[in-house]
Coordinates of C-alpha atoms in Angstrom, one line a residue:
Chain A
X731 CA 100.6 131.0 69.7
X732 CA 103.5 129.4 67.8
X733 CA 102.8 127.3 64.7
X734 CA 104.5 125.4 62.0
X735 CA 107.3 127.4 60.4
X736 CA 107.0 125.5 57.1
X737 CA 103.2 125.5 56.6
X738 CA 102.2 128.4 58.8
X739 CA 99.4 126.4 60.4
X740 CA 98.6 126.9 64.0
X741 CA 100.4 124.9 66.6
X742 CA 97.3 122.9 67.6
X743 CA 96.8 121.8 64.1
X744 CA 100.5 120.8 63.7
X745 CA 100.3 118.8 66.9
X746 CA 97.1 117.1 65.8
X747 CA 98.7 116.1 62.5
X748 CA 101.8 114.8 64.2
X749 CA 99.9 112.8 66.6
X750 CA 97.7 111.3 63.9
X751 CA 100.9 110.1 62.2
X752 CA 102.3 108.6 65.4
X753 CA 99.0 106.9 66.0
X754 CA 99.1 105.2 62.7
X755 CA 102.7 104.1 63.2
X756 CA 102.5 102.9 66.8
X757 CA 99.1 101.4 67.4
X758 CA 100.3 97.8 66.8
X759 CA 103.2 98.3 69.3
X760 CA 100.9 99.6 72.0
X761 CA 98.5 96.7 71.5
X762 CA 101.3 94.1 71.6
X763 CA 102.9 95.6 74.7
X764 CA 99.5 95.5 76.5
X765 CA 98.8 92.0 75.2
X766 CA 102.2 90.7 76.5
X767 CA 101.2 91.8 80.0
X768 CA 97.5 91.0 80.0
X769 CA 97.2 88.1 77.6
X770 CA 93.7 89.2 76.7
X771 CA 92.9 90.8 73.5
X772 CA 89.9 93.0 74.5
X773 CA 91.6 94.2 77.6
X774 CA 94.8 94.8 75.7
X775 CA 92.9 97.0 73.2
X776 CA 91.3 98.9 75.9
X777 CA 94.6 99.6 77.7
X778 CA 96.3 100.5 74.5
X779 CA 93.5 102.9 73.6
X780 CA 93.8 104.5 77.1
X781 CA 97.5 104.8 76.6
X782 CA 97.0 106.7 73.3
X783 CA 94.5 109.0 75.0
X784 CA 97.0 109.8 77.7
X785 CA 99.7 110.3 75.2
X786 CA 97.4 112.6 73.3
X787 CA 96.8 114.7 76.4
X788 CA 100.5 115.2 77.0
X789 CA 101.8 115.1 73.5
X790 CA 102.6 118.8 73.5
X791 CA 105.0 118.2 76.4
X792 CA 107.0 115.6 74.6
X793 CA 110.0 117.6 73.3
X794 CA 111.8 114.8 71.5
X795 CA 109.1 113.4 69.2
X796 CA 111.4 110.7 68.0
X797 CA 111.0 109.1 71.4
X798 CA 107.3 108.8 71.0
X799 CA 107.2 105.0 70.7
X800 CA 109.4 104.5 73.8
X801 CA 107.2 106.9 75.7
X802 CA 104.0 105.2 74.5
X803 CA 105.4 101.8 75.3
X804 CA 106.2 102.9 78.8
X805 CA 102.7 104.4 79.3
X806 CA 101.1 101.2 77.9
X807 CA 103.2 99.0 80.1
X808 CA 102.4 100.9 83.2
X809 CA 98.7 100.9 82.5
X810 CA 98.7 97.2 81.6
X811 CA 100.5 96.3 84.9
X812 CA 98.0 98.4 86.8
X813 CA 95.1 96.8 85.0
X814 CA 96.5 93.3 85.7
X815 CA 96.9 94.0 89.4
X816 CA 93.5 95.6 89.7
X817 CA 91.6 93.0 87.8
X818 CA 93.1 89.8 89.2
X819 CA 91.9 87.8 86.2
X820 CA 95.0 85.7 85.8
X821 CA 93.1 82.5 85.4
X822 CA 91.0 83.9 82.6
X823 CA 94.0 85.2 80.9
X824 CA 95.8 81.9 81.1
X825 CA 93.0 80.1 79.2
X826 CA 92.7 82.8 76.7
X827 CA 96.4 82.9 75.9
X828 CA 96.6 79.2 75.6
X829 CA 93.7 79.2 73.2
X830 CA 95.4 81.9 71.1
X831 CA 98.6 80.1 70.9
X832 CA 96.8 77.0 69.9
X833 CA 95.2 78.9 67.0
X834 CA 98.5 80.4 66.0
X835 CA 100.2 77.0 66.2
X836 CA 97.7 75.3 63.9
X837 CA 98.5 77.8 61.2
X838 CA 102.2 77.0 61.3
X839 CA 102.1 73.2 61.3
X840 CA 100.1 70.3 60.4
X841 CA 97.1 69.3 62.5
X842 CA 98.5 68.4 65.9
X843 CA 97.4 65.4 67.8
X844 CA 95.3 65.6 71.0
X845 CA 98.4 64.8 73.1
X846 CA 100.4 67.5 71.3
X847 CA 97.6 70.0 71.8
X848 CA 97.4 69.2 75.5
X849 CA 101.1 69.3 75.9
X850 CA 101.2 72.6 74.1
X851 CA 98.5 74.1 76.2
X852 CA 100.1 72.9 79.4
X853 CA 103.5 74.2 78.3
X854 CA 102.0 77.6 77.4
X855 CA 100.3 77.8 80.8
X856 CA 103.6 77.1 82.6
X857 CA 105.4 79.5 80.4
X858 CA 102.9 82.3 81.0
X859 CA 103.1 81.7 84.7
X860 CA 106.9 81.8 84.7
X861 CA 106.9 85.0 82.7
X862 CA 104.4 86.6 85.1
X863 CA 106.7 85.7 88.0
X864 CA 109.7 87.3 86.4
X865 CA 110.8 90.6 87.9
X866 CA 109.3 93.5 86.0
X867 CA 112.6 94.6 84.5
X868 CA 113.3 91.2 83.1
X869 CA 109.7 90.7 82.0
X870 CA 109.7 94.0 80.0
X871 CA 112.8 93.0 78.2
X872 CA 111.7 89.5 77.3
X873 CA 108.3 90.5 76.1
X874 CA 109.5 93.5 74.1
X875 CA 112.1 91.3 72.5
X876 CA 109.5 88.7 71.6
X877 CA 107.5 91.3 69.5
X878 CA 108.1 90.6 65.9
X879 CA 110.8 92.7 64.4
X880 CA 112.3 93.8 67.7
X881 CA 116.0 93.2 68.1
X882 CA 118.0 94.1 71.2
X883 CA 118.8 97.5 69.8
X884 CA 115.1 98.3 69.4
X885 CA 114.3 97.0 72.9
X886 CA 117.1 99.2 74.3
X887 CA 115.7 102.2 72.4
X888 CA 112.2 101.6 73.8
X889 CA 113.3 101.1 77.3
X890 CA 115.9 103.8 77.3
X891 CA 118.7 101.5 78.5
X892 CA 122.0 100.4 77.0
X893 CA 121.9 97.5 74.6
X894 CA 124.4 95.6 76.7
X895 CA 121.9 95.8 79.6
X896 CA 119.1 94.4 77.4
X897 CA 121.3 91.5 76.3
X898 CA 122.3 90.6 79.8
X899 CA 118.7 90.9 81.1
X900 CA 117.4 88.9 78.2
X901 CA 119.9 86.1 79.0
X902 CA 119.0 86.1 82.7
X903 CA 115.3 86.0 81.9
X904 CA 115.6 83.1 79.4
X905 CA 117.7 81.2 81.9
X906 CA 115.2 81.7 84.6
X907 CA 112.4 80.6 82.3
X908 CA 114.3 77.5 81.3
X909 CA 114.9 76.6 84.9
X910 CA 111.2 76.8 85.7
X911 CA 110.1 74.9 82.6
X912 CA 112.8 72.2 82.6
Chain B
X1276 CA 136.4 66.0 81.9
X1277 CA 133.2 64.4 83.1
X1278 CA 129.7 65.3 81.8
X1279 CA 128.8 67.1 85.0
X1280 CA 131.6 69.6 84.4
X1281 CA 130.1 70.4 80.9
X1282 CA 126.5 70.6 82.1
X1283 CA 126.5 74.4 82.8
X1284 CA 128.3 75.1 79.6
X1285 CA 125.7 73.1 77.7
X1286 CA 122.8 74.9 79.3
X1287 CA 124.3 78.3 78.7
X1288 CA 125.1 77.5 75.1
X1289 CA 121.6 76.3 74.4
X1290 CA 120.2 79.6 75.6
X1291 CA 122.5 81.6 73.3
X1292 CA 120.1 83.5 71.0
X1293 CA 122.1 83.0 67.8
X1294 CA 121.7 79.3 67.6
X1295 CA 122.4 79.1 63.9
X1296 CA 126.0 80.1 64.7
X1297 CA 126.0 77.9 67.7
X1298 CA 128.2 75.1 66.5
X1299 CA 131.0 77.4 65.5
X1300 CA 130.7 79.3 68.8
X1301 CA 131.3 76.3 71.0
X1302 CA 134.4 76.1 73.1
X1303 CA 136.9 73.6 71.7
X1304 CA 136.7 71.6 74.9
X1305 CA 132.9 71.3 74.9
X1306 CA 132.9 70.6 71.2
X1307 CA 135.3 67.7 71.6
X1308 CA 133.3 66.3 74.5
X1309 CA 130.0 66.5 72.6
X1310 CA 131.6 64.6 69.8
X1311 CA 132.3 61.7 72.2
X1312 CA 129.3 61.9 74.5
X1313 CA 125.9 60.9 73.2
X1314 CA 124.2 61.9 76.6
X1315 CA 125.5 65.4 76.4
X1316 CA 124.5 65.7 72.8
X1317 CA 121.0 64.6 73.9
X1318 CA 121.0 67.1 76.7
X1319 CA 122.0 69.9 74.3
X1320 CA 119.3 69.0 71.9
X1321 CA 116.7 69.0 74.7
X1322 CA 117.8 72.3 76.0
X1323 CA 117.8 73.8 72.5
X1324 CA 114.3 72.5 72.0
X1325 CA 113.2 74.0 75.3
X1326 CA 114.8 77.4 74.4
X1327 CA 113.0 77.2 71.1
X1328 CA 109.7 76.5 72.8
X1329 CA 110.2 79.4 75.1
X1330 CA 110.8 81.7 72.2
X1331 CA 107.8 80.4 70.4
X1332 CA 105.6 80.8 73.4
X1333 CA 106.8 84.3 74.0
X1334 CA 106.2 85.2 70.4
X1335 CA 102.7 83.7 70.6
X1336 CA 102.0 85.7 73.7
X1337 CA 102.5 89.0 71.9
X1338 CA 101.4 87.9 68.4
X1339 CA 98.7 89.4 66.4
X1340 CA 97.4 92.9 66.0
X1341 CA 94.5 95.0 67.2
X1342 CA 91.1 94.8 65.7
X1343 CA 90.2 96.9 62.6
X1344 CA 88.2 99.4 64.8
X1345 CA 91.1 100.0 67.1
X1346 CA 92.4 103.3 65.7
X1347 CA 88.8 104.5 65.1
X1348 CA 88.0 103.9 68.7
X1349 CA 91.1 105.8 69.8
X1350 CA 90.0 108.8 67.7
X1351 CA 86.5 108.5 69.2
X1352 CA 87.9 108.6 72.7
X1353 CA 90.2 111.5 71.9
X1354 CA 87.3 113.3 70.4
X1355 CA 85.3 112.8 73.5
X1356 CA 87.9 114.6 75.5
X1357 CA 86.5 117.9 76.8
X1358 CA 87.3 120.8 74.5
X1359 CA 88.7 122.9 77.3
X1360 CA 90.8 120.1 78.7
X1361 CA 93.7 120.8 76.3
X1362 CA 94.3 124.4 77.2
X1363 CA 93.4 123.9 80.8
X1364 CA 95.9 121.2 81.2
X1365 CA 98.6 123.2 79.5
X1366 CA 98.1 126.1 81.9
X1367 CA 97.3 124.0 84.9
X1368 CA 100.8 124.3 86.5
X1369 CA 100.9 128.0 85.9
X1370 CA 97.5 128.5 87.4
X1371 CA 98.3 126.4 90.4
X1372 CA 101.5 128.4 91.0
X1373 CA 99.6 131.7 90.7
X1374 CA 97.0 130.5 93.2
X1375 CA 99.6 129.5 95.7
X1376 CA 101.3 132.8 95.3
X1377 CA 98.0 134.8 95.8
X1378 CA 97.2 132.7 98.9
X1379 CA 100.7 133.2 100.3
X1380 CA 100.6 137.0 99.8
X1381 CA 97.1 137.2 101.3
X1382 CA 98.2 135.3 104.4
X1383 CA 101.3 137.4 104.7
X1384 CA 99.5 140.7 104.7
X1385 CA 96.5 139.6 106.7
X1386 CA 98.5 138.1 109.6
X1387 CA 99.1 140.3 112.7
X1388 CA 102.0 142.6 112.3
X1389 CA 103.8 141.1 115.2
X1390 CA 103.4 138.2 117.4
X1391 CA 103.1 139.5 120.9
X1392 CA 104.8 137.8 123.8
X1393 CA 102.9 138.6 127.0
X1394 CA 105.0 140.8 129.3
X1395 CA 106.6 138.9 132.1
X1396 CA 105.6 139.9 135.6
X1397 CA 108.0 139.7 138.5
X1398 CA 107.9 136.2 139.7
X1399 CA 107.2 135.8 143.4
X1400 CA 109.3 133.6 145.4
X1401 CA 108.2 130.0 145.3
X1402 CA 107.3 128.4 148.6
X1403 CA 109.2 125.3 149.5
X1404 CA 107.4 122.0 149.9
X1405 CA 105.8 121.5 153.3
X1406 CA 107.3 119.2 155.8
X1407 CA 109.6 119.0 158.7
X1408 CA 112.5 120.1 156.6
X1409 CA 113.2 123.7 157.3
X1410 CA 113.5 125.8 154.2
X1411 CA 116.8 126.8 152.9
X1412 CA 117.5 130.5 152.9
X1413 CA 117.3 131.9 149.5
X1414 CA 117.6 135.3 147.9
X1415 CA 115.5 136.9 145.2
X1416 CA 117.5 138.5 142.5
X1417 CA 115.5 140.8 140.3
X1418 CA 116.8 142.6 137.2
X1419 CA 115.0 144.2 134.4
X1420 CA 115.3 146.4 131.3
X1421 CA 114.6 150.0 131.9
X1422 CA 115.0 150.7 128.2
X1423 CA 116.5 147.6 126.7
X1424 CA 114.9 144.2 126.8
X1425 CA 111.9 144.3 124.6
X1426 CA 108.9 142.5 126.0
X1427 CA 107.6 142.0 122.5
X1428 CA 109.6 140.8 119.6
X1429 CA 108.7 141.0 116.0
X1430 CA 109.4 137.9 114.0
X1431 CA 109.4 139.8 110.7
X1432 CA 112.6 141.5 109.6
X1433 CA 112.5 144.9 108.0
X1434 CA 108.9 145.6 109.0
X1435 CA 108.2 149.0 110.3
X1436 CA 107.5 148.8 114.0
X1437 CA 104.3 150.5 115.2
X1438 CA 104.8 153.5 117.5
X1439 CA 103.3 151.8 120.5
X1440 CA 106.3 149.6 120.7
X1441 CA 108.4 152.4 122.1
X1442 CA 106.1 152.4 125.2
X1443 CA 106.5 148.7 125.8
X1444 CA 106.3 147.8 129.5
X1445 CA 109.5 147.1 131.3
X1446 CA 110.5 143.5 131.7
X1447 CA 111.6 142.2 135.1
X1448 CA 113.1 138.9 135.8
X1449 CA 113.3 137.4 139.2
X1450 CA 115.2 134.3 140.2
X1451 CA 116.0 132.5 143.4
X1452 CA 119.6 131.9 144.3
X1453 CA 121.6 130.5 147.1
X1454 CA 123.2 133.0 149.4
X1455 CA 126.6 131.8 148.5
X1456 CA 125.9 132.6 144.8
X1457 CA 125.2 136.3 145.6
X1458 CA 128.7 137.5 144.9
X1459 CA 128.9 135.7 141.6
X1460 CA 125.6 137.1 140.4
X1461 CA 126.8 140.6 141.3
X1462 CA 130.0 140.1 139.5
X1463 CA 128.2 138.8 136.4
X1464 CA 125.8 141.7 136.4
X1465 CA 128.6 144.2 136.8
X1466 CA 130.5 142.6 133.9
X1467 CA 127.5 142.7 131.6
X1468 CA 126.7 146.3 132.5
X1469 CA 130.3 147.3 131.9
X1470 CA 130.4 145.6 128.5
X1471 CA 127.0 147.0 127.5
X1472 CA 128.1 150.6 128.4
X1473 CA 131.3 150.1 126.4
X1474 CA 129.4 148.9 123.3
X1475 CA 127.0 151.8 123.7
X1476 CA 130.0 154.2 123.9
X1477 CA 131.4 152.7 120.7
X1478 CA 128.1 153.0 118.9
X1479 CA 127.6 156.5 120.1
X1480 CA 131.0 157.3 118.6
X1481 CA 129.8 156.0 115.3
X1482 CA 126.7 158.1 115.4
X1483 CA 124.3 155.5 116.6
X1484 CA 121.3 156.9 118.4
X1485 CA 119.0 155.6 121.1
X1486 CA 116.8 154.3 118.4
X1487 CA 119.4 151.9 117.4
X1488 CA 118.3 148.3 117.2
X1489 CA 121.1 147.4 119.6
X1490 CA 119.3 149.0 122.4
X1491 CA 118.6 145.8 124.3
X1492 CA 122.2 145.9 125.4
X1493 CA 121.2 148.1 128.3
X1494 CA 120.9 146.5 131.7
X1495 CA 118.8 147.6 134.7
X1496 CA 119.8 147.7 138.3
X1497 CA 120.2 144.6 140.3
X1498 CA 118.2 144.0 143.5
X1499 CA 119.1 141.3 145.9
X1500 CA 116.6 140.6 148.6
X1501 CA 116.6 137.7 151.1
X1502 CA 113.5 135.5 151.1
X1503 CA 112.2 133.9 154.2
X1504 CA 109.9 130.9 153.8
X1505 CA 108.4 129.4 156.9
X1506 CA 107.8 125.7 157.0
X1507 CA 104.2 124.7 156.2
X1508 CA 103.9 122.8 159.4
X1509 CA 103.9 126.1 161.3
X1510 CA 100.2 126.7 160.3
X1511 CA 98.9 130.1 160.2
X1512 CA 102.2 131.6 161.0
X1513 CA 103.6 130.3 157.8
X1514 CA 103.1 133.6 156.1
X1515 CA 104.7 135.5 158.8
X1516 CA 108.1 135.7 157.2
X1517 CA 109.1 139.0 155.9
X1518 CA 111.4 139.9 153.0
X1519 CA 114.0 142.5 153.5
X1520 CA 114.8 144.2 150.2
X1521 CA 118.2 145.4 149.8
X1522 CA 118.6 147.8 146.9
X1523 CA 121.9 148.2 145.3
X1524 CA 123.0 150.6 142.7

């Protein structure tokens, strides 16, 4: 059995150590990808955990370890989509997401009025619905781009597509969303 | 230009991600129109606000991080994986391939050596349908392989043939033809016999023996016999017709 050339440790141990490092680096990404699809924190955590378990099972097959995050993001996305389809809990997700945005919004601005809160909640519902109705390719781009710190280059790396494609898809997605929310 | 002509440009410009550099990126024509048109400025402001709300809503949708126990739970789930799963999954494709190979070899060697085709018996002349229509005279042409056409055929190449194959029964074929086709059939048979004997002569010159796989080129004699079929309406006398066999060499 081959092992680490530098440390001489067995291959299994090297893989474990590498995976542990990836786990620490990518847990937030997996969670956010799942949350973007599911809009429910507990389910998103569960799906992200499942994605890590699957990644762990097949980690030895991943030749280019630098592509771990892209690989993990795709696994998570697929699992989250499957979960969403299987669960059919869209209504529950809508309320949850709206409540979360309300909480996030309060921290950024002064106390909103009741009308503002209602308008915000209604707008978030409509936005979530519009995002869910986007074709999967557009939805993936728009949600990955919305994750903090992700520019179009990062989204292109995660999805394995050219940056120009990301930009055009992003523009189309935003235009579609604006048309539905106008 | 009217406001309607600028509308699409305004909507597109409002969605441009880099809104900080928006003003400088405006087309000169649009910029001049906005300077004069309050309604279009209002539209632009609304669209920019909408785009901003969309961005904020999308960010809110994916905001936040997992709970503090998230990573610990992943480790727990990974630890709960069966110990044998790791090596088994790694060797799973290899094991599956080996099993398929073993099954294929087993099936190959356990199958019968050859697929036997039942020897064809001479086909008797078929009676014509009953009725007032008198049967058309026909002739029975029979040919066979005295040494050539193998009644059994092996579907496997390069497999040693069992000795009993050499004693395979002769194969005879019998067909019904019109009397006017008799000469044509004779001619065809003669031509085939002639070519077969020529090929056999060439093979013999090259040292080929009777055991050569091209043995089926041999043709047997041709027998032409008229067949009489009495109409069904003639009752018990229907079977009274007799065949006259004419043997030719």
